[in-house]
Protein backbone atom coordinates (compact mmCIF):
# COMPACT_ATOMS: atom_id res chain seq x y z
CA UNK A 1 0.00 0.00 0.00
CA UNK A 2 1.33 3.41 -0.97
CA UNK A 3 1.74 6.03 1.73
CA UNK A 4 -0.55 9.02 1.40
CA UNK A 5 1.43 12.07 0.34
CA UNK A 6 0.67 15.61 1.42
CA UNK A 7 -0.38 16.44 -2.16
CA UNK A 8 -2.81 13.52 -2.25
CA UNK A 9 -4.21 14.38 1.18
CA UNK A 10 -4.73 18.00 0.16
CA UNK A 11 -6.51 17.14 -3.07
CA UNK A 12 -8.69 14.55 -1.32
CA UNK A 13 -9.52 16.99 1.47
CA UNK A 14 -10.13 19.84 -0.97
CA UNK A 15 -12.49 17.73 -3.09
CA UNK A 16 -14.43 16.67 0.02
CA UNK A 17 -14.82 20.31 1.10
CA UNK A 18 -15.97 21.34 -2.40
CA UNK A 19 -18.54 18.54 -2.46
CA UNK A 20 -19.79 19.49 1.00
CA UNK A 21 -20.18 23.15 -0.02
CA UNK A 22 -21.96 22.29 -3.29
CA UNK A 23 -24.28 19.80 -1.56
CA UNK A 24 -25.16 22.17 1.28
CA UNK A 25 -25.88 25.15 -0.99
CA UNK A 26 -27.95 22.98 -3.36
CA UNK A 27 -29.86 21.54 -0.39
CA UNK A 28 -30.67 25.03 0.91
CA UNK A 29 -31.73 26.27 -2.55
CA UNK A 30 -33.97 23.25 -3.18
CA UNK A 31 -35.48 23.49 0.31
CA UNK A 32 -36.52 27.12 -0.09
CA UNK A 33 -37.56 26.82 -3.74
CA UNK A 34 -40.74 24.94 -2.88
CA UNK A 35 -39.69 22.14 -5.22
CA UNK A 36 -41.66 19.01 -4.31
CA UNK A 37 -39.13 16.38 -5.31
CA UNK A 38 -36.09 17.42 -3.29
CA UNK A 39 -34.04 14.24 -3.49
CA UNK A 40 -33.31 14.10 -7.26
CA UNK A 41 -31.29 17.36 -7.47
CA UNK A 42 -29.11 16.24 -4.56
CA UNK A 43 -28.71 12.69 -5.87
CA UNK A 44 -27.78 14.07 -9.29
CA UNK A 45 -25.25 16.48 -7.83
CA UNK A 46 -23.50 13.70 -5.90
CA UNK A 47 -23.60 11.20 -8.77
CA UNK A 48 -22.11 13.75 -11.16
CA UNK A 49 -19.36 15.38 -9.11
CA UNK A 50 -18.12 12.70 -6.70
CA UNK A 51 -16.61 10.21 -9.19
CA UNK A 52 -15.44 12.86 -11.67
CA UNK A 53 -11.72 13.45 -11.96
CA UNK A 54 -11.96 16.79 -13.73
CA UNK A 55 -14.37 19.39 -15.08
CA UNK A 56 -14.50 17.82 -18.56
CA UNK A 57 -15.62 14.52 -17.05
CA UNK A 58 -18.32 16.27 -15.02
CA UNK A 59 -19.76 17.95 -18.12
CA UNK A 60 -19.71 14.67 -20.06
CA UNK A 61 -21.60 12.93 -17.22
CA UNK A 62 -24.08 15.83 -17.06
CA UNK A 63 -24.84 15.30 -20.74
CA UNK A 64 -25.28 11.56 -20.26
CA UNK A 65 -27.50 12.01 -17.21
CA UNK A 66 -29.79 14.52 -18.94
CA UNK A 67 -29.91 12.42 -22.14
CA UNK A 68 -30.78 9.27 -20.19
CA UNK A 69 -33.42 11.06 -18.13
CA UNK A 70 -35.11 12.62 -21.14
CA UNK A 71 -35.08 9.35 -23.10
CA UNK A 72 -36.36 7.26 -20.19
CA UNK A 73 -39.01 9.88 -19.42
CA UNK A 74 -40.24 10.01 -23.01
CA UNK A 75 -40.57 6.23 -23.22
CA UNK A 76 -42.16 6.12 -19.75
CA UNK A 77 -44.74 8.80 -20.53
CA UNK A 78 -45.76 7.01 -23.72
CA UNK A 79 -46.13 3.81 -21.70
CA UNK A 80 -48.27 5.58 -19.06
CA UNK A 81 -50.66 6.95 -21.66
CA UNK A 82 -50.99 3.54 -23.31
CA UNK A 83 -51.69 2.01 -19.90
CA UNK A 84 -54.79 4.22 -19.66
CA UNK A 85 -56.13 2.41 -22.73
CA UNK A 86 -54.95 -1.09 -21.82
CA UNK A 87 -52.09 -2.43 -19.70
CA UNK A 88 -51.09 -4.85 -22.45
CA UNK A 89 -50.40 -1.91 -24.78
CA UNK A 90 -47.94 -0.58 -22.24
CA UNK A 91 -45.86 -3.76 -22.04
CA UNK A 92 -44.18 -3.59 -25.49
CA UNK A 93 -43.21 0.04 -24.88
CA UNK A 94 -41.65 -0.89 -21.54
CA UNK A 95 -39.83 -3.77 -23.24
CA UNK A 96 -38.55 -1.33 -25.88
CA UNK A 97 -37.26 0.96 -23.11
CA UNK A 98 -35.45 -1.96 -21.50
CA UNK A 99 -34.01 -2.84 -24.92
CA UNK A 100 -32.72 0.73 -25.37
CA UNK A 101 -31.15 0.52 -21.91
CA UNK A 102 -29.42 -2.77 -22.72
CA UNK A 103 -28.42 -1.83 -26.25
CA UNK A 104 -26.55 1.32 -25.30
CA UNK A 105 -24.89 -0.27 -22.25
CA UNK A 106 -21.91 -1.29 -24.41
CA UNK A 107 -21.75 1.99 -26.34
CA UNK A 108 -19.86 5.19 -25.60
CA UNK A 109 -22.79 6.25 -23.39
CA UNK A 110 -23.07 3.49 -20.77
CA UNK A 111 -24.09 5.87 -17.98
CA UNK A 112 -26.91 7.33 -20.11
CA UNK A 113 -28.05 3.77 -20.73
CA UNK A 114 -28.33 3.06 -17.00
CA UNK A 115 -30.25 6.30 -16.45
CA UNK A 116 -32.72 5.37 -19.21
CA UNK A 117 -33.54 2.19 -17.30
CA UNK A 118 -33.71 3.84 -13.87
CA UNK A 119 -35.92 6.67 -15.13
CA UNK A 120 -38.19 4.27 -16.96
CA UNK A 121 -38.55 2.15 -13.81
CA UNK A 122 -39.45 5.21 -11.72
CA UNK A 123 -41.99 6.56 -14.20
CA UNK A 124 -43.85 3.39 -15.19
CA UNK A 125 -44.73 2.76 -11.56
CA UNK A 126 -46.79 5.95 -11.43
CA UNK A 127 -50.57 5.76 -11.72
CA UNK A 128 -51.77 5.39 -15.33
CA UNK A 129 -51.47 8.64 -17.26
CA UNK A 130 -49.84 10.55 -14.38
CA UNK A 131 -46.87 12.33 -15.92
CA UNK A 132 -46.26 14.42 -12.79
CA UNK A 133 -43.54 12.01 -11.62
CA UNK A 134 -41.83 12.22 -15.01
CA UNK A 135 -41.90 16.01 -14.99
CA UNK A 136 -40.61 16.19 -11.41
CA UNK A 137 -37.78 13.77 -12.19
CA UNK A 138 -36.80 15.74 -15.30
CA UNK A 139 -36.87 19.01 -13.36
CA UNK A 140 -34.93 17.51 -10.45
CA UNK A 141 -32.25 15.99 -12.67
CA UNK A 142 -31.87 19.23 -14.63
CA UNK A 143 -31.65 21.27 -11.43
CA UNK A 144 -28.99 18.91 -10.05
CA UNK A 145 -27.10 18.97 -13.35
CA UNK A 146 -27.12 22.77 -13.44
CA UNK A 147 -25.93 22.85 -9.84
CA UNK A 148 -23.11 20.39 -10.64
CA UNK A 149 -22.07 22.48 -13.65
CA UNK A 150 -22.04 25.73 -11.68
CA UNK A 151 -20.13 24.31 -8.73
CA UNK A 152 -17.61 22.50 -10.93
CA UNK A 153 -16.74 25.87 -12.46
CA UNK A 154 -16.84 27.92 -9.26
CA UNK A 155 -15.14 25.55 -6.83
mmCIF file of N, CA and C in Angstrom, residues 32-142:
data_model
loop_
_atom_site.group_PDB
_atom_site.id
_atom_site.type_symbol
_atom_site.label_atom_id
_atom_site.label_comp_id
_atom_site.label_asym_id
_atom_site.label_seq_id
_atom_site.Cartn_x
_atom_site.Cartn_y
_atom_site.Cartn_z
ATOM 1 N N UNK A 32 -35.761 25.864 -0.071
ATOM 2 C CA UNK A 32 -36.518 27.117 -0.085
ATOM 3 C C UNK A 32 -37.198 27.410 -1.425
ATOM 4 N N UNK A 33 -36.942 26.585 -2.429
ATOM 5 C CA UNK A 33 -37.559 26.816 -3.737
ATOM 6 C C UNK A 33 -39.001 26.335 -3.796
ATOM 7 N N UNK A 34 -39.394 25.497 -2.857
ATOM 8 C CA UNK A 34 -40.738 24.937 -2.878
ATOM 9 C C UNK A 34 -40.853 23.753 -3.817
ATOM 10 N N UNK A 35 -39.730 23.294 -4.315
ATOM 11 C CA UNK A 35 -39.687 22.144 -5.222
ATOM 12 C C UNK A 35 -40.130 20.898 -4.459
ATOM 13 N N UNK A 36 -41.105 20.172 -5.010
ATOM 14 C CA UNK A 36 -41.664 19.012 -4.311
ATOM 15 C C UNK A 36 -40.699 17.841 -4.202
ATOM 16 N N UNK A 37 -40.004 17.548 -5.261
ATOM 17 C CA UNK A 37 -39.130 16.375 -5.308
ATOM 18 C C UNK A 37 -37.705 16.804 -4.992
ATOM 19 N N UNK A 38 -37.375 16.861 -3.718
ATOM 20 C CA UNK A 38 -36.090 17.423 -3.287
ATOM 21 C C UNK A 38 -34.912 16.469 -3.402
ATOM 22 N N UNK A 39 -35.159 15.185 -3.504
ATOM 23 C CA UNK A 39 -34.044 14.237 -3.492
ATOM 24 C C UNK A 39 -33.286 14.170 -4.822
ATOM 25 N N UNK A 40 -33.980 14.276 -5.969
ATOM 26 C CA UNK A 40 -33.309 14.105 -7.257
ATOM 27 C C UNK A 40 -32.217 15.141 -7.535
ATOM 28 N N UNK A 41 -32.403 16.425 -7.233
ATOM 29 C CA UNK A 41 -31.290 17.360 -7.474
ATOM 30 C C UNK A 41 -30.045 17.007 -6.656
ATOM 31 N N UNK A 42 -30.249 16.584 -5.411
ATOM 32 C CA UNK A 42 -29.110 16.242 -4.558
ATOM 33 C C UNK A 42 -28.446 14.943 -5.009
ATOM 34 N N UNK A 43 -29.258 13.953 -5.362
ATOM 35 C CA UNK A 43 -28.710 12.693 -5.868
ATOM 36 C C UNK A 43 -27.908 12.960 -7.141
ATOM 37 N N UNK A 44 -28.459 13.754 -8.032
ATOM 38 C CA UNK A 44 -27.782 14.066 -9.294
ATOM 39 C C UNK A 44 -26.463 14.785 -9.044
ATOM 40 N N UNK A 45 -26.477 15.751 -8.160
ATOM 41 C CA UNK A 45 -25.248 16.482 -7.833
ATOM 42 C C UNK A 45 -24.160 15.517 -7.373
ATOM 43 N N UNK A 46 -24.480 14.643 -6.435
ATOM 44 C CA UNK A 46 -23.498 13.700 -5.897
ATOM 45 C C UNK A 46 -23.019 12.726 -6.974
ATOM 46 N N UNK A 47 -23.949 12.171 -7.733
ATOM 47 C CA UNK A 47 -23.595 11.197 -8.770
ATOM 48 C C UNK A 47 -22.706 11.825 -9.843
ATOM 49 N N UNK A 48 -22.888 13.096 -10.105
ATOM 50 C CA UNK A 48 -22.108 13.750 -11.157
ATOM 51 C C UNK A 48 -20.739 14.218 -10.690
ATOM 52 N N UNK A 49 -20.644 14.772 -9.486
ATOM 53 C CA UNK A 49 -19.363 15.376 -9.110
ATOM 54 C C UNK A 49 -18.449 14.475 -8.284
ATOM 55 N N UNK A 50 -18.987 13.515 -7.552
ATOM 56 C CA UNK A 50 -18.116 12.701 -6.701
ATOM 57 C C UNK A 50 -17.135 11.850 -7.507
ATOM 58 N N UNK A 51 -17.587 11.057 -8.493
ATOM 59 C CA UNK A 51 -16.611 10.208 -9.193
ATOM 60 C C UNK A 51 -15.775 10.934 -10.244
ATOM 61 N N UNK A 52 -16.114 12.145 -10.579
ATOM 62 C CA UNK A 52 -15.439 12.859 -11.667
ATOM 63 C C UNK A 52 -14.029 13.277 -11.266
ATOM 64 N N UNK A 53 -13.108 13.082 -12.194
ATOM 65 C CA UNK A 53 -11.719 13.453 -11.958
ATOM 66 C C UNK A 53 -11.419 14.900 -12.341
ATOM 67 N N UNK A 54 -12.193 15.426 -13.280
ATOM 68 C CA UNK A 54 -11.955 16.792 -13.728
ATOM 69 C C UNK A 54 -13.253 17.384 -14.270
ATOM 70 N N UNK A 55 -13.190 18.655 -14.608
ATOM 71 C CA UNK A 55 -14.366 19.389 -15.081
ATOM 72 C C UNK A 55 -14.930 18.800 -16.379
ATOM 73 N N UNK A 56 -14.054 18.401 -17.285
ATOM 74 C CA UNK A 56 -14.498 17.825 -18.558
ATOM 75 C C UNK A 56 -15.338 16.567 -18.307
ATOM 76 N N UNK A 57 -14.890 15.745 -17.386
ATOM 77 C CA UNK A 57 -15.616 14.516 -17.052
ATOM 78 C C UNK A 57 -16.977 14.841 -16.442
ATOM 79 N N UNK A 58 -17.045 15.869 -15.619
ATOM 80 C CA UNK A 58 -18.325 16.275 -15.018
ATOM 81 C C UNK A 58 -19.307 16.683 -16.113
ATOM 82 N N UNK A 59 -18.862 17.489 -17.058
ATOM 83 C CA UNK A 59 -19.761 17.951 -18.119
ATOM 84 C C UNK A 59 -20.203 16.802 -19.032
ATOM 85 N N UNK A 60 -19.325 15.841 -19.266
ATOM 86 C CA UNK A 60 -19.712 14.673 -20.057
ATOM 87 C C UNK A 60 -20.787 13.873 -19.321
ATOM 88 N N UNK A 61 -20.607 13.675 -18.014
ATOM 89 C CA UNK A 61 -21.602 12.934 -17.218
ATOM 90 C C UNK A 61 -22.917 13.703 -17.131
ATOM 91 N N UNK A 62 -22.848 15.023 -17.071
ATOM 92 C CA UNK A 62 -24.082 15.827 -17.064
ATOM 93 C C UNK A 62 -24.869 15.549 -18.346
ATOM 94 N N UNK A 63 -24.183 15.572 -19.472
ATOM 95 C CA UNK A 63 -24.844 15.297 -20.744
ATOM 96 C C UNK A 63 -25.471 13.917 -20.776
ATOM 97 N N UNK A 64 -24.740 12.919 -20.288
ATOM 98 C CA UNK A 64 -25.278 11.559 -20.264
ATOM 99 C C UNK A 64 -26.484 11.451 -19.333
ATOM 100 N N UNK A 65 -26.399 12.091 -18.181
ATOM 101 C CA UNK A 65 -27.504 12.010 -17.209
ATOM 102 C C UNK A 65 -28.766 12.659 -17.776
ATOM 103 N N UNK A 66 -28.627 13.824 -18.368
ATOM 104 C CA UNK A 66 -29.791 14.518 -18.937
ATOM 105 C C UNK A 66 -30.344 13.724 -20.123
ATOM 106 N N UNK A 67 -29.475 13.223 -20.994
ATOM 107 C CA UNK A 67 -29.915 12.421 -22.138
ATOM 108 C C UNK A 67 -30.670 11.173 -21.680
ATOM 109 N N UNK A 68 -30.127 10.467 -20.712
ATOM 110 C CA UNK A 68 -30.780 9.265 -20.194
ATOM 111 C C UNK A 68 -32.110 9.563 -19.538
ATOM 112 N N UNK A 69 -32.170 10.671 -18.795
ATOM 113 C CA UNK A 69 -33.416 11.057 -18.130
ATOM 114 C C UNK A 69 -34.488 11.425 -19.144
ATOM 115 N N UNK A 70 -34.124 12.225 -20.130
ATOM 116 C CA UNK A 70 -35.109 12.624 -21.144
ATOM 117 C C UNK A 70 -35.601 11.425 -21.960
ATOM 118 N N UNK A 71 -34.689 10.536 -22.318
ATOM 119 C CA UNK A 71 -35.076 9.353 -23.095
ATOM 120 C C UNK A 71 -35.972 8.429 -22.278
ATOM 121 N N UNK A 72 -35.559 8.122 -21.054
ATOM 122 C CA UNK A 72 -36.363 7.258 -20.188
ATOM 123 C C UNK A 72 -37.714 7.865 -19.869
ATOM 124 N N UNK A 73 -37.744 9.187 -19.695
ATOM 125 C CA UNK A 73 -39.009 9.879 -19.419
ATOM 126 C C UNK A 73 -39.944 9.814 -20.616
ATOM 127 N N UNK A 74 -39.403 10.047 -21.804
ATOM 128 C CA UNK A 74 -40.243 10.010 -23.010
ATOM 129 C C UNK A 74 -40.865 8.629 -23.201
ATOM 130 N N UNK A 75 -40.051 7.596 -23.068
ATOM 131 C CA UNK A 75 -40.570 6.232 -23.217
ATOM 132 C C UNK A 75 -41.578 5.931 -22.107
ATOM 133 N N UNK A 76 -41.263 6.360 -20.879
ATOM 134 C CA UNK A 76 -42.158 6.116 -19.748
ATOM 135 C C UNK A 76 -43.494 6.817 -19.877
ATOM 136 N N UNK A 77 -43.491 8.048 -20.356
ATOM 137 C CA UNK A 77 -44.743 8.802 -20.525
ATOM 138 C C UNK A 77 -45.610 8.150 -21.604
ATOM 139 N N UNK A 78 -44.992 7.722 -22.688
ATOM 140 C CA UNK A 78 -45.759 7.007 -23.724
ATOM 141 C C UNK A 78 -46.390 5.751 -23.126
ATOM 142 N N UNK A 79 -45.614 5.028 -22.338
ATOM 143 C CA UNK A 79 -46.134 3.810 -21.705
ATOM 144 C C UNK A 79 -47.295 4.124 -20.764
ATOM 145 N N UNK A 80 -47.186 5.211 -19.990
ATOM 146 C CA UNK A 80 -48.268 5.580 -19.063
ATOM 147 C C UNK A 80 -49.559 5.910 -19.805
ATOM 148 N N UNK A 81 -49.443 6.618 -20.898
ATOM 149 C CA UNK A 81 -50.655 6.948 -21.665
ATOM 150 C C UNK A 81 -51.284 5.705 -22.292
ATOM 151 N N UNK A 82 -50.454 4.780 -22.749
ATOM 152 C CA UNK A 82 -50.989 3.539 -23.308
ATOM 153 C C UNK A 82 -51.633 2.676 -22.221
ATOM 154 N N UNK A 83 -51.110 2.775 -21.016
ATOM 155 C CA UNK A 83 -51.692 2.011 -19.903
ATOM 156 C C UNK A 83 -53.126 2.451 -19.620
ATOM 157 N N UNK A 84 -53.416 3.730 -19.848
ATOM 158 C CA UNK A 84 -54.791 4.215 -19.658
ATOM 159 C C UNK A 84 -55.760 3.490 -20.588
ATOM 160 N N UNK A 85 -55.291 3.131 -21.768
ATOM 161 C CA UNK A 85 -56.129 2.407 -22.730
ATOM 162 C C UNK A 85 -56.198 0.928 -22.335
ATOM 163 N N UNK A 86 -55.013 0.325 -22.192
ATOM 164 C CA UNK A 86 -54.947 -1.086 -21.816
ATOM 165 C C UNK A 86 -53.517 -1.389 -21.358
ATOM 166 N N UNK A 87 -53.399 -2.075 -20.240
ATOM 167 C CA UNK A 87 -52.088 -2.427 -19.699
ATOM 168 C C UNK A 87 -51.235 -3.181 -20.718
ATOM 169 N N UNK A 88 -51.844 -4.047 -21.481
ATOM 170 C CA UNK A 88 -51.088 -4.848 -22.452
ATOM 171 C C UNK A 88 -50.471 -4.002 -23.564
ATOM 172 N N UNK A 89 -51.020 -2.826 -23.813
ATOM 173 C CA UNK A 89 -50.403 -1.912 -24.785
ATOM 174 C C UNK A 89 -49.126 -1.286 -24.215
ATOM 175 N N UNK A 90 -49.086 -1.175 -22.906
ATOM 176 C CA UNK A 90 -47.939 -0.581 -22.235
ATOM 177 C C UNK A 90 -46.719 -1.508 -22.277
ATOM 178 N N UNK A 91 -46.943 -2.794 -22.186
ATOM 179 C CA UNK A 91 -45.857 -3.764 -22.037
ATOM 180 C C UNK A 91 -44.821 -3.706 -23.166
ATOM 181 N N UNK A 92 -45.205 -3.667 -24.439
ATOM 182 C CA UNK A 92 -44.176 -3.587 -25.490
ATOM 183 C C UNK A 92 -43.343 -2.303 -25.426
ATOM 184 N N UNK A 93 -43.949 -1.220 -25.000
ATOM 185 C CA UNK A 93 -43.208 0.043 -24.881
ATOM 186 C C UNK A 93 -42.179 -0.068 -23.761
ATOM 187 N N UNK A 94 -42.581 -0.671 -22.652
ATOM 188 C CA UNK A 94 -41.648 -0.886 -21.540
ATOM 189 C C UNK A 94 -40.511 -1.814 -21.987
ATOM 190 N N UNK A 95 -40.855 -2.855 -22.724
ATOM 191 C CA UNK A 95 -39.829 -3.772 -23.244
ATOM 192 C C UNK A 95 -38.866 -3.034 -24.174
ATOM 193 N N UNK A 96 -39.402 -2.138 -24.999
ATOM 194 C CA UNK A 96 -38.554 -1.329 -25.880
ATOM 195 C C UNK A 96 -37.600 -0.465 -25.055
ATOM 196 N N UNK A 97 -38.108 0.148 -23.984
ATOM 197 C CA UNK A 97 -37.257 0.959 -23.109
ATOM 198 C C UNK A 97 -36.144 0.137 -22.490
ATOM 199 N N UNK A 98 -36.469 -1.078 -22.059
ATOM 200 C CA UNK A 98 -35.448 -1.963 -21.500
ATOM 201 C C UNK A 98 -34.430 -2.353 -22.575
ATOM 202 N N UNK A 99 -34.903 -2.537 -23.805
ATOM 203 C CA UNK A 99 -34.009 -2.843 -24.923
ATOM 204 C C UNK A 99 -33.041 -1.681 -25.169
ATOM 205 N N UNK A 100 -33.564 -0.462 -25.179
ATOM 206 C CA UNK A 100 -32.719 0.727 -25.366
ATOM 207 C C UNK A 100 -31.654 0.778 -24.274
ATOM 208 N N UNK A 101 -32.073 0.526 -23.044
ATOM 209 C CA UNK A 101 -31.148 0.515 -21.907
ATOM 210 C C UNK A 101 -30.036 -0.512 -22.134
ATOM 211 N N UNK A 102 -30.411 -1.714 -22.503
ATOM 212 C CA UNK A 102 -29.423 -2.768 -22.722
ATOM 213 C C UNK A 102 -28.556 -2.546 -23.947
ATOM 214 N N UNK A 103 -29.141 -2.029 -25.001
ATOM 215 C CA UNK A 103 -28.415 -1.831 -26.255
ATOM 216 C C UNK A 103 -27.278 -0.819 -26.091
ATOM 217 N N UNK A 104 -27.556 0.273 -25.431
ATOM 218 C CA UNK A 104 -26.546 1.321 -25.299
ATOM 219 C C UNK A 104 -25.589 1.102 -24.126
ATOM 220 N N UNK A 105 -25.779 0.020 -23.383
ATOM 221 C CA UNK A 105 -24.891 -0.267 -22.254
ATOM 222 C C UNK A 105 -23.450 -0.489 -22.704
ATOM 223 N N UNK A 106 -23.255 -1.018 -23.895
ATOM 224 C CA UNK A 106 -21.905 -1.286 -24.409
ATOM 225 C C UNK A 106 -21.453 -0.233 -25.416
ATOM 226 N N UNK A 107 -22.105 0.915 -25.415
ATOM 227 C CA UNK A 107 -21.746 1.991 -26.340
ATOM 228 C C UNK A 107 -20.816 2.975 -25.636
ATOM 229 N N UNK A 108 -20.663 4.141 -26.224
ATOM 230 C CA UNK A 108 -19.862 5.192 -25.601
ATOM 231 C C UNK A 108 -20.663 5.971 -24.561
ATOM 232 N N UNK A 109 -21.922 5.573 -24.358
ATOM 233 C CA UNK A 109 -22.789 6.252 -23.393
ATOM 234 C C UNK A 109 -23.371 5.263 -22.376
ATOM 235 N N UNK A 110 -22.527 4.496 -21.677
ATOM 236 C CA UNK A 110 -23.075 3.492 -20.766
ATOM 237 C C UNK A 110 -23.838 4.091 -19.583
ATOM 238 N N UNK A 111 -23.400 5.238 -19.104
ATOM 239 C CA UNK A 111 -24.090 5.874 -17.977
ATOM 240 C C UNK A 111 -25.481 6.342 -18.397
ATOM 241 N N UNK A 112 -25.598 6.910 -19.593
ATOM 242 C CA UNK A 112 -26.910 7.328 -20.105
ATOM 243 C C UNK A 112 -27.831 6.123 -20.214
ATOM 244 N N UNK A 113 -27.276 4.999 -20.615
ATOM 245 C CA UNK A 113 -28.047 3.765 -20.733
ATOM 246 C C UNK A 113 -28.644 3.354 -19.388
ATOM 247 N N UNK A 114 -27.847 3.404 -18.349
ATOM 248 C CA UNK A 114 -28.330 3.064 -17.003
ATOM 249 C C UNK A 114 -29.444 4.016 -16.589
ATOM 250 N N UNK A 115 -29.255 5.298 -16.849
ATOM 251 C CA UNK A 115 -30.245 6.299 -16.451
ATOM 252 C C UNK A 115 -31.551 6.121 -17.215
ATOM 253 N N UNK A 116 -31.494 5.681 -18.472
ATOM 254 C CA UNK A 116 -32.723 5.374 -19.214
ATOM 255 C C UNK A 116 -33.520 4.330 -18.439
ATOM 256 N N UNK A 117 -32.860 3.263 -18.024
ATOM 257 C CA UNK A 117 -33.536 2.191 -17.295
ATOM 258 C C UNK A 117 -34.070 2.624 -15.948
ATOM 259 N N UNK A 118 -33.270 3.371 -15.198
ATOM 260 C CA UNK A 118 -33.706 3.839 -13.875
ATOM 261 C C UNK A 118 -34.904 4.777 -14.008
ATOM 262 N N UNK A 119 -34.824 5.718 -14.926
ATOM 263 C CA UNK A 119 -35.919 6.673 -15.132
ATOM 264 C C UNK A 119 -37.186 5.956 -15.580
ATOM 265 N N UNK A 120 -37.038 5.040 -16.500
ATOM 266 C CA UNK A 120 -38.192 4.268 -16.964
ATOM 267 C C UNK A 120 -38.836 3.519 -15.798
ATOM 268 N N UNK A 121 -38.022 2.893 -14.961
ATOM 269 C CA UNK A 121 -38.548 2.153 -13.806
ATOM 270 C C UNK A 121 -39.309 3.062 -12.847
ATOM 271 N N UNK A 122 -38.786 4.259 -12.619
ATOM 272 C CA UNK A 122 -39.454 5.206 -11.718
ATOM 273 C C UNK A 122 -40.791 5.651 -12.312
ATOM 274 N N UNK A 123 -40.800 5.977 -13.580
ATOM 275 C CA UNK A 123 -41.990 6.564 -14.205
ATOM 276 C C UNK A 123 -43.106 5.555 -14.441
ATOM 277 N N UNK A 124 -42.784 4.349 -14.867
ATOM 278 C CA UNK A 124 -43.850 3.389 -15.185
ATOM 279 C C UNK A 124 -44.570 2.874 -13.950
ATOM 280 N N UNK A 125 -44.049 3.171 -12.783
ATOM 281 C CA UNK A 125 -44.732 2.763 -11.558
ATOM 282 C C UNK A 125 -45.664 3.838 -11.026
ATOM 283 N N UNK A 126 -45.826 4.905 -11.783
ATOM 284 C CA UNK A 126 -46.795 5.953 -11.431
ATOM 285 C C UNK A 126 -48.188 5.476 -11.836
ATOM 286 N N UNK A 127 -49.215 6.100 -11.274
ATOM 287 C CA UNK A 127 -50.573 5.762 -11.723
ATOM 288 C C UNK A 127 -50.727 6.040 -13.224
ATOM 289 N N UNK A 128 -51.577 5.279 -13.874
ATOM 290 C CA UNK A 128 -51.772 5.387 -15.330
ATOM 291 C C UNK A 128 -52.036 6.829 -15.755
ATOM 292 N N UNK A 129 -51.274 7.310 -16.714
ATOM 293 C CA UNK A 129 -51.473 8.643 -17.263
ATOM 294 C C UNK A 129 -50.923 9.781 -16.428
ATOM 295 N N UNK A 130 -50.344 9.495 -15.259
ATOM 296 C CA UNK A 130 -49.839 10.550 -14.377
ATOM 297 C C UNK A 130 -48.396 10.885 -14.751
ATOM 298 N N UNK A 131 -48.224 11.958 -15.497
ATOM 299 C CA UNK A 131 -46.869 12.330 -15.923
ATOM 300 C C UNK A 131 -46.181 13.259 -14.924
ATOM 301 N N UNK A 132 -46.831 13.544 -13.814
ATOM 302 C CA UNK A 132 -46.260 14.423 -12.795
ATOM 303 C C UNK A 132 -44.905 13.902 -12.318
ATOM 304 N N UNK A 133 -44.802 12.588 -12.081
ATOM 305 C CA UNK A 133 -43.543 12.006 -11.619
ATOM 306 C C UNK A 133 -42.452 12.213 -12.668
ATOM 307 N N UNK A 134 -42.802 12.027 -13.930
ATOM 308 C CA UNK A 134 -41.825 12.221 -15.007
ATOM 309 C C UNK A 134 -41.341 13.666 -15.043
ATOM 310 N N UNK A 135 -42.269 14.592 -14.948
ATOM 311 C CA UNK A 135 -41.897 16.007 -14.995
ATOM 312 C C UNK A 135 -41.048 16.401 -13.791
ATOM 313 N N UNK A 136 -41.389 15.886 -12.615
ATOM 314 C CA UNK A 136 -40.615 16.193 -11.412
ATOM 315 C C UNK A 136 -39.215 15.597 -11.505
ATOM 316 N N UNK A 137 -39.106 14.390 -12.044
ATOM 317 C CA UNK A 137 -37.785 13.773 -12.193
ATOM 318 C C UNK A 137 -36.943 14.570 -13.185
ATOM 319 N N UNK A 138 -37.533 14.950 -14.311
ATOM 320 C CA UNK A 138 -36.799 15.745 -15.301
ATOM 321 C C UNK A 138 -36.326 17.056 -14.673
ATOM 322 N N UNK A 139 -37.229 17.732 -13.985
ATOM 323 C CA UNK A 139 -36.871 19.009 -13.355
ATOM 324 C C UNK A 139 -35.786 18.813 -12.302
ATOM 325 N N UNK A 140 -35.919 17.781 -11.499
ATOM 326 C CA UNK A 140 -34.931 17.514 -10.452
ATOM 327 C C UNK A 140 -33.565 17.187 -11.013
ATOM 328 N N UNK A 141 -33.526 16.358 -12.040
ATOM 329 C CA UNK A 141 -32.255 15.994 -12.672
ATOM 330 C C UNK A 141 -31.613 17.225 -13.304
ATOM 331 N N UNK A 142 -32.408 18.020 -13.996
ATOM 332 C CA UNK A 142 -31.868 19.232 -14.634
ATOM 333 C C UNK A 142 -31.358 20.219 -13.591
#
